[in-house]
Amino acid sequence: MQIYLNGLEKQIPDSLDMAGLIEMLDLTDQRIAVEVNEELVPRTTFSGHILNDQDRIEIIHAVGGG
C-alpha cells in the first residue's frame, strides 16, 4: 500500500499499524510526535492505529535544548 510520509511517497505492507511503521523506520526509542491526516496520534494508540492506503503521515522529532 502507498502512504505519504513527511510529504514523500512510500510503499509499506498492507495492514501495518503505526507501531509497525515506527519500528520499520527504527524510531521506536525516539521522542517523536505523529500526525495522520492532520490528526495527532497519541503514542499509547500506535499499536491499534491501522494505516490505510493514501494516508498522509508526518513524523516530527522532539529536540531538547535551552
Short mmCIF file of C-alpha atoms in Angstrom, two decimals:
data_model
loop_
_atom_site.label_atom_id
_atom_site.label_comp_id
_atom_site.label_asym_id
_atom_site.label_seq_id
_atom_site.Cartn_x
_atom_site.Cartn_y
_atom_site.Cartn_z
CA MET A 1 0.00 0.00 0.00
CA GLN A 2 1.12 3.57 -0.57
CA ILE A 3 1.33 6.30 2.06
CA TYR A 4 2.86 9.75 2.14
CA LEU A 5 5.49 10.04 4.86
CA ASN A 6 6.64 13.60 5.55
CA GLY A 7 5.50 14.51 2.03
CA LEU A 8 7.23 11.63 0.23
CA GLU A 9 5.54 8.59 -1.30
CA LYS A 10 6.40 5.34 0.48
CA GLN A 11 5.31 1.75 -0.08
CA ILE A 12 4.52 -0.22 3.09
CA PRO A 13 2.99 -3.66 3.76
CA ASP A 14 -0.81 -3.89 3.92
CA SER A 15 -2.41 -3.95 7.39
CA LEU A 16 0.56 -2.24 9.03
CA ASP A 17 -0.19 -0.31 12.20
CA MET A 18 1.59 2.81 13.41
CA ALA A 19 3.72 0.81 15.86
CA GLY A 20 4.92 -1.37 12.97
CA LEU A 21 5.77 1.67 10.85
CA ILE A 22 7.69 3.26 13.73
CA GLU A 23 9.62 0.00 14.21
CA MET A 24 10.25 -0.31 10.46
CA LEU A 25 11.71 3.22 10.48
CA ASP A 26 13.86 2.38 13.54
CA LEU A 27 12.25 5.15 15.60
CA THR A 28 10.98 3.03 18.50
CA ASP A 29 13.16 4.68 21.15
CA GLN A 30 12.96 8.18 19.70
CA ARG A 31 10.97 11.11 21.08
CA ILE A 32 8.56 11.78 18.23
CA ALA A 33 5.14 13.22 17.51
CA VAL A 34 2.99 11.58 14.84
CA GLU A 35 0.15 13.03 12.83
CA VAL A 36 -2.03 11.06 10.39
CA ASN A 37 -4.23 13.01 8.01
CA GLU A 38 -3.78 16.15 10.12
CA GLU A 39 -4.78 14.44 13.39
CA LEU A 40 -2.34 13.83 16.24
CA VAL A 41 -1.92 10.13 17.11
CA PRO A 42 -1.03 9.52 20.78
CA ARG A 43 1.84 7.08 21.37
CA THR A 44 -0.48 4.95 23.54
CA THR A 45 -2.59 4.18 20.45
CA PHE A 46 0.23 3.37 17.98
CA SER A 47 -0.31 -0.40 18.18
CA GLY A 48 -4.03 -0.09 17.42
CA HIS A 49 -3.85 2.59 14.75
CA ILE A 50 -4.07 0.72 11.42
CA LEU A 51 -2.70 2.64 8.46
CA ASN A 52 -4.69 2.97 5.25
CA ASP A 53 -3.75 3.42 1.61
CA GLN A 54 -3.03 7.09 0.80
CA ASP A 55 -2.68 8.14 4.47
CA ARG A 56 -0.61 11.29 4.95
CA ILE A 57 1.75 10.83 7.89
CA GLU A 58 4.00 13.42 9.45
CA ILE A 59 6.64 12.33 11.98
CA ILE A 60 8.36 15.08 13.92
CA HIS A 61 11.39 14.53 16.15
CA ALA A 62 11.39 16.29 19.51
CA VAL A 63 14.59 18.24 20.11
CA GLY A 64 15.64 19.34 23.57
CA GLY A 65 17.69 22.36 24.35
CA GLY A 66 17.71 25.60 26.14
#
